[in-house]
Amino acid sequence: MSVLQEISQNVKSIKQLDYAVLARRANQIQKELSQGVRKPYKELIDLCWGDPHSMDVKPLTFVRQVLAACVYPELMSSHKLPLDVRQRAQWLLGRCDGGSVGSYLAPTGIPEIVQRMSESIRRRDGGVPCNPDNIFISPGSQWSLTVLVNNEAPLRTGILTPVPCHVTTIMSIKSLGAAVIPYFLSEEHGWALQVEELQRALESAKGGCNPVALYVINPGNPAGYVQSRKSIQEVIQFASEKRLFLLADEVYQDCVYGKNSEFVSYKRVLAEMGPPFSDTVEVASFHSVSKGFMGECGLRGGYVELVNLDPNVVKYIFNLICKDSTTPVLAHFAMDLMMNPPRPGDPSYPLYNQVRNAAKHQEHVVNSLPGFSCQPVEGGAFVLPRVFLPPRAIQKAKEEGMQPDTFYCMRLLEEMGVLVSPGCEYGQKEGTYHIRYNIKNKLHFITT
Amino acid sequence: MSVLQEISQNVKSIKQLDYAVLARRANQIQKELSQGVRKPYKELIDLCWGDPHSMDVKPLTFVRQVLAACVYPELMSSHKLPLDVRQRAQWLLGRCDGGSVGSYLAPTGIPEIVQRMSESIRRRDGGVPCNPDNIFISPGSQWSLTVLVNNEAPLRTGILTPVPCHVTTIMSIKSLGAAVIPYFLSEEHGWALQVEELQRALESAKGGCNPVALYVINPGNPAGYVQSRKSIQEVIQFASEKRLFLLADEVYQDCVYGKNSEFVSYKRVLAEMGPPFSDTVEVASFHSVSKGFMGECGLRGGYVELVNLDPNVVKYIFNLICKDSTTPVLAHFAMDLMMNPPRPGDPSYPLYNQVRNAAKHQEHVVNSLPGFSCQPVEGGAFVLPRVFLPPRAIQKAKEEGMQPDTFYCMRLLEEMGVLVSPGCEYGQKEGTYHIRYNIKNKLHFITT
């Protein structure tokens, strides 16, 4: 019997993922295949993760050359590495204490790199100013929730959260003792975010909790929607009216495929709207080296830009980040490479540009198989088609104690050797079922 | 006015460090020096961090070569890298999805690497078995506190915590809403951990909180004490009797200098004590690639081994780690390199061994300057001498609104260009003052 007899309900709210059960079975199948067990397929295809490198998308040569030279600076004396690679590595290492990626990072990052990041954000936003003091680097975004949640208040802190949404976000909110206020994206409208639905969700929360923040994901994940400028304006107006803090997950900003879609940042729209919005609505915009065209999930790093935050609150955020400061140096370097890539004329530019465009054009062809209905994908890395399951399958799933779409995923895994994740993991309207898979891959099972 | 009007007391408990004020001033001085402002010194010496690389300790060539080859595998085709480097890199990459360090890591790490880690722990502990299922990798150790703390219980969770202790640990405990129960290490006895003091501290907490865990740091940090087998036995007996969960911070296990000192793990002593201790006392032992002879602080990675934990509790730990899983792949690789270094006969062994020993022998010569009293340093990376301040200095500090030892550090910085951190940051007996600095460096200011 453990001394920890009473585990807090918050910790207990963190559940095992349905995906974990599927992944465990996938591992077993992998083993069976390698032992020669006969199956209807020869290899297993994992389409679960937003992880391009695990699916044979090649890392960017420029990025890897610079990072390797930073790890082992002796490489710089070799002329095998292009000049711009060596120069960049030299510059980055010169910003580190002791010239080593093994030294600690100051909690707010390396000032010169953060300065360059702010210039890149300014270019992205058509000249809207970006103050480097408002940029904080971090290996994750959980601290932002810690700041928002107040467990001492008489009412629980509430956070408006999209459905579908990544399950770890839901668990993070719950494990801090806050309440998730779900708002549904409209599948019929290509998973659009509709303000009337925000309104409905907020009303439904009345009395049960104190809503302080609205979490938006644009471009969408797992639903590949890209918000228009007009849609963002409406959300900002709503946040302003209801006094909500905007948490803008914009990590797929470099992954927009839709012909008529364009990524516009919340911060840019806010600035363009002018006062009173532009100087009152509080926004935290998140980006990451894991996503986008770089796909360096294994490096673990990203940043947040804070807009219109009360300096009193920023002070606590600074302290929180000081306490947890764990951004790997190489991830910080990767932010510089992501936001300041090689330019035309640089030795690394031709190869970089070629690989970059190859990644960009891996668009998804909307499938038309029976039993599937898939919204067009405008951005992000995933597709979330609806699956129409026959009543017998739903019954069978119940008998086996599984969610119907988890049951479907398990069959797909067993019979076709394809690993995808079930929609129940991300939330969905009752009676609807979905599967989620990554679009940056060979799409074996849909196209063959 | 922010929408976040009520920041939780837990978050507010995270204070700005006195060190941050000193570091800011140090940055200014750095700038002034580069602008040619005349000072009694030409360069600034930063002795604050447990960060060998920032103080010109060179990283291990073997480690950096393997990591560089993993980042940019094209390097492996060159014969400039030793064979064992190429072989290790090949093996490590073969364990990654897609053969790329850019892919996600499974929440429990890469099974084959964790298996090798468990074998290394077994060797360290003279054959005491180590189950790889009990090893969890993580970029930090904060989740362990999250599991311990229960905010719904009528009494706050209490954690027995040494004084001195790193301030971020204190802040982490408080920010979760738990109570710190301070126990003082005995400076007169070389900062020894004494069970009578644990007893006193526990008594003092009665009624105020519910003590569930005892946090120990061995080898010490910031006080460089190394516990004997007997001392560890006493602590285990105490934990068993009082039903306390043992959090054993053993990150400096490879940094023991004292002639008669030896690192023995809590787990090994526990096993040697036999039943009922060996199968009931719950221990979490932490290690990290940031510390020890490797000093790769910038990589951000470590592991915990859990001993005697209730599988019901391990389940929640697993879920928590799944939720937060952010260990960088390169940090996981570095654990393999730390725990399975080159062996005699390997091409990289001679250079590795030479560098390794150089790091090991940078022992501290106890100073005998007036106004200082310094306990012998047996292990760890820091020294924490007591500073005897004249009443006038204490008065002056009060006038400037500073802690007396922060005031002393500020003078040392201004007048001699040396940055150390004040003892008040780590806790100390009332009326005593200390400074902390790193021993793995050139020791300019003490020896010149």
PDB file of C-alpha atoms in Angstrom, chain A residues 15-131:
ATOM      1  CA  LYS A  15      -6.579   9.350 -18.389  1.00  0.00           C
ATOM      2  CA  GLN A  16      -4.833   6.766 -20.462  1.00  0.00           C
ATOM      3  CA  LEU A  17      -5.322   7.535 -24.116  1.00  0.00           C
ATOM      4  CA  ASP A  18      -7.307   5.165 -26.335  1.00  0.00           C
ATOM      5  CA  TYR A  19      -4.405   5.713 -28.683  1.00  0.00           C
ATOM      6  CA  ALA A  20      -2.049   4.073 -26.162  1.00  0.00           C
ATOM      7  CA  VAL A  21      -4.027   0.829 -26.408  1.00  0.00           C
ATOM      8  CA  LEU A  22      -3.786   0.950 -30.197  1.00  0.00           C
ATOM      9  CA  ALA A  23      -0.082   1.784 -30.097  1.00  0.00           C
ATOM     10  CA  ARG A  24       0.604  -1.139 -27.776  1.00  0.00           C
ATOM     11  CA  ARG A  25      -1.158  -3.516 -30.157  1.00  0.00           C
ATOM     12  CA  ALA A  26       0.733  -1.961 -33.093  1.00  0.00           C
ATOM     13  CA  ASN A  27       4.013  -2.731 -31.304  1.00  0.00           C
ATOM     14  CA  GLN A  28       2.966  -6.347 -30.874  1.00  0.00           C
ATOM     15  CA  ILE A  29       2.024  -6.611 -34.552  1.00  0.00           C
ATOM     16  CA  GLN A  30       5.372  -5.111 -35.485  1.00  0.00           C
ATOM     17  CA  LYS A  31       7.066  -7.839 -33.446  1.00  0.00           C
ATOM     18  CA  GLU A  32       4.903 -10.562 -34.949  1.00  0.00           C
ATOM     19  CA  LEU A  33       5.733  -9.372 -38.469  1.00  0.00           C
ATOM     20  CA  SER A  34       9.448  -9.410 -37.703  1.00  0.00           C
ATOM     21  CA  GLN A  35       9.063 -12.973 -36.364  1.00  0.00           C
ATOM     22  CA  GLY A  36       7.520 -14.020 -39.684  1.00  0.00           C
ATOM     23  CA  VAL A  37       3.877 -14.295 -38.599  1.00  0.00           C
ATOM     24  CA  ARG A  38       1.753 -14.109 -41.771  1.00  0.00           C
ATOM     25  CA  LYS A  39      -0.626 -11.166 -42.088  1.00  0.00           C
ATOM     26  CA  PRO A  40      -2.548  -9.626 -44.995  1.00  0.00           C
ATOM     27  CA  TYR A  41       0.174  -6.929 -45.069  1.00  0.00           C
ATOM     28  CA  LYS A  42       3.969  -6.939 -44.912  1.00  0.00           C
ATOM     29  CA  GLU A  43       4.584  -3.726 -43.043  1.00  0.00           C
ATOM     30  CA  LEU A  44       2.739  -1.598 -40.566  1.00  0.00           C
ATOM     31  CA  ILE A  45       1.902   1.974 -41.509  1.00  0.00           C
ATOM     32  CA  ASP A  46       1.679   4.476 -38.669  1.00  0.00           C
ATOM     33  CA  LEU A  47      -0.370   7.531 -39.647  1.00  0.00           C
ATOM     34  CA  CYS A  48      -1.063   8.720 -36.118  1.00  0.00           C
ATOM     35  CA  TRP A  49       1.463  11.347 -35.317  1.00  0.00           C
ATOM     36  CA  GLY A  50       2.035  14.875 -36.485  1.00  0.00           C
ATOM     37  CA  ASP A  51       5.553  13.740 -36.906  1.00  0.00           C
ATOM     38  CA  PRO A  52       6.814  14.067 -40.483  1.00  0.00           C
ATOM     39  CA  HIS A  53      10.225  12.488 -39.825  1.00  0.00           C
ATOM     40  CA  SER A  54       8.760   9.253 -38.551  1.00  0.00           C
ATOM     41  CA  MET A  55       6.993   9.010 -41.908  1.00  0.00           C
ATOM     42  CA  ASP A  56       9.997   9.398 -44.115  1.00  0.00           C
ATOM     43  CA  VAL A  57       9.740  13.135 -44.713  1.00  0.00           C
ATOM     44  CA  LYS A  58      13.412  14.115 -44.789  1.00  0.00           C
ATOM     45  CA  PRO A  59      14.697  16.780 -42.397  1.00  0.00           C
ATOM     46  CA  LEU A  60      15.966  20.006 -43.976  1.00  0.00           C
ATOM     47  CA  THR A  61      19.661  19.651 -44.796  1.00  0.00           C
ATOM     48  CA  PHE A  62      20.464  23.260 -43.888  1.00  0.00           C
ATOM     49  CA  VAL A  63      18.872  22.872 -40.456  1.00  0.00           C
ATOM     50  CA  ARG A  64      20.663  19.630 -39.691  1.00  0.00           C
ATOM     51  CA  GLN A  65      24.042  20.837 -40.948  1.00  0.00           C
ATOM     52  CA  VAL A  66      23.921  23.951 -38.766  1.00  0.00           C
ATOM     53  CA  LEU A  67      22.838  22.007 -35.686  1.00  0.00           C
ATOM     54  CA  ALA A  68      25.503  19.319 -36.210  1.00  0.00           C
ATOM     55  CA  ALA A  69      28.191  21.994 -36.495  1.00  0.00           C
ATOM     56  CA  CYS A  70      26.898  23.565 -33.271  1.00  0.00           C
ATOM     57  CA  VAL A  71      27.030  20.216 -31.464  1.00  0.00           C
ATOM     58  CA  TYR A  72      30.522  19.389 -32.716  1.00  0.00           C
ATOM     59  CA  PRO A  73      32.225  22.651 -33.739  1.00  0.00           C
ATOM     60  CA  GLU A  74      35.260  20.803 -35.113  1.00  0.00           C
ATOM     61  CA  LEU A  75      33.093  20.220 -38.199  1.00  0.00           C
ATOM     62  CA  MET A  76      33.368  23.884 -39.076  1.00  0.00           C
ATOM     63  CA  SER A  77      36.982  23.516 -40.082  1.00  0.00           C
ATOM     64  CA  SER A  78      35.862  21.209 -42.876  1.00  0.00           C
ATOM     65  CA  HIS A  79      34.915  22.777 -46.172  1.00  0.00           C
ATOM     66  CA  LYS A  80      32.362  20.082 -46.770  1.00  0.00           C
ATOM     67  CA  LEU A  81      29.763  22.237 -45.067  1.00  0.00           C
ATOM     68  CA  PRO A  82      28.501  25.215 -47.094  1.00  0.00           C
ATOM     69  CA  LEU A  83      29.791  28.627 -46.085  1.00  0.00           C
ATOM     70  CA  ASP A  84      26.424  29.935 -44.872  1.00  0.00           C
ATOM     71  CA  VAL A  85      26.031  26.849 -42.669  1.00  0.00           C
ATOM     72  CA  ARG A  86      29.413  27.456 -41.042  1.00  0.00           C
ATOM     73  CA  GLN A  87      28.724  31.161 -40.632  1.00  0.00           C
ATOM     74  CA  ARG A  88      25.357  30.583 -39.030  1.00  0.00           C
ATOM     75  CA  ALA A  89      26.716  27.943 -36.658  1.00  0.00           C
ATOM     76  CA  GLN A  90      29.567  30.262 -35.673  1.00  0.00           C
ATOM     77  CA  TRP A  91      27.161  33.101 -35.014  1.00  0.00           C
ATOM     78  CA  LEU A  92      24.814  30.937 -32.945  1.00  0.00           C
ATOM     79  CA  LEU A  93      27.603  29.436 -30.843  1.00  0.00           C
ATOM     80  CA  GLY A  94      29.002  32.910 -30.240  1.00  0.00           C
ATOM     81  CA  ARG A  95      25.734  33.717 -28.468  1.00  0.00           C
ATOM     82  CA  CYS A  96      26.150  30.826 -25.961  1.00  0.00           C
ATOM     83  CA  ASP A  97      27.973  30.971 -22.645  1.00  0.00           C
ATOM     84  CA  GLY A  98      31.298  29.251 -23.157  1.00  0.00           C
ATOM     85  CA  GLY A  99      30.426  28.817 -26.857  1.00  0.00           C
ATOM     86  CA  SER A 100      28.780  25.483 -26.025  1.00  0.00           C
ATOM     87  CA  VAL A 101      25.257  24.157 -26.631  1.00  0.00           C
ATOM     88  CA  GLY A 102      25.782  22.335 -23.337  1.00  0.00           C
ATOM     89  CA  SER A 103      25.441  25.507 -21.281  1.00  0.00           C
ATOM     90  CA  TYR A 104      22.249  26.769 -19.686  1.00  0.00           C
ATOM     91  CA  LEU A 105      19.981  29.133 -21.534  1.00  0.00           C
ATOM     92  CA  ALA A 106      18.878  32.367 -19.860  1.00  0.00           C
ATOM     93  CA  PRO A 107      15.182  31.984 -19.011  1.00  0.00           C
ATOM     94  CA  THR A 108      14.146  34.456 -21.702  1.00  0.00           C
ATOM     95  CA  GLY A 109      16.389  32.959 -24.358  1.00  0.00           C
ATOM     96  CA  ILE A 110      19.395  34.469 -26.100  1.00  0.00           C
ATOM     97  CA  PRO A 111      18.673  38.196 -26.656  1.00  0.00           C
ATOM     98  CA  GLU A 112      20.116  38.397 -30.181  1.00  0.00           C
ATOM     99  CA  ILE A 113      18.173  35.340 -31.336  1.00  0.00           C
ATOM    100  CA  VAL A 114      14.959  36.629 -29.777  1.00  0.00           C
ATOM    101  CA  GLN A 115      15.579  39.972 -31.507  1.00  0.00           C
ATOM    102  CA  ARG A 116      15.841  38.201 -34.874  1.00  0.00           C
ATOM    103  CA  MET A 117      12.690  36.221 -34.080  1.00  0.00           C
ATOM    104  CA  SER A 118      10.829  39.479 -33.425  1.00  0.00           C
ATOM    105  CA  GLU A 119      11.985  40.889 -36.769  1.00  0.00           C
ATOM    106  CA  SER A 120      10.749  37.774 -38.525  1.00  0.00           C
ATOM    107  CA  ILE A 121       7.343  38.055 -36.813  1.00  0.00           C
ATOM    108  CA  ARG A 122       7.174  41.695 -37.872  1.00  0.00           C
ATOM    109  CA  ARG A 123       7.815  40.712 -41.505  1.00  0.00           C
ATOM    110  CA  ARG A 124       5.182  37.959 -41.272  1.00  0.00           C
ATOM    111  CA  ASP A 125       2.635  40.493 -40.000  1.00  0.00           C
ATOM    112  CA  GLY A 126       3.233  43.071 -42.709  1.00  0.00           C
ATOM    113  CA  GLY A 127       5.109  45.438 -40.445  1.00  0.00           C
ATOM    114  CA  VAL A 128       3.014  45.274 -37.273  1.00  0.00           C
ATOM    115  CA  PRO A 129       5.590  45.994 -34.537  1.00  0.00           C
ATOM    116  CA  CYS A 130       6.870  43.109 -32.428  1.00  0.00           C
ATOM    117  CA  ASN A 131       8.587  43.774 -29.127  1.00  0.00           C
TER     118      ASN A 131
END
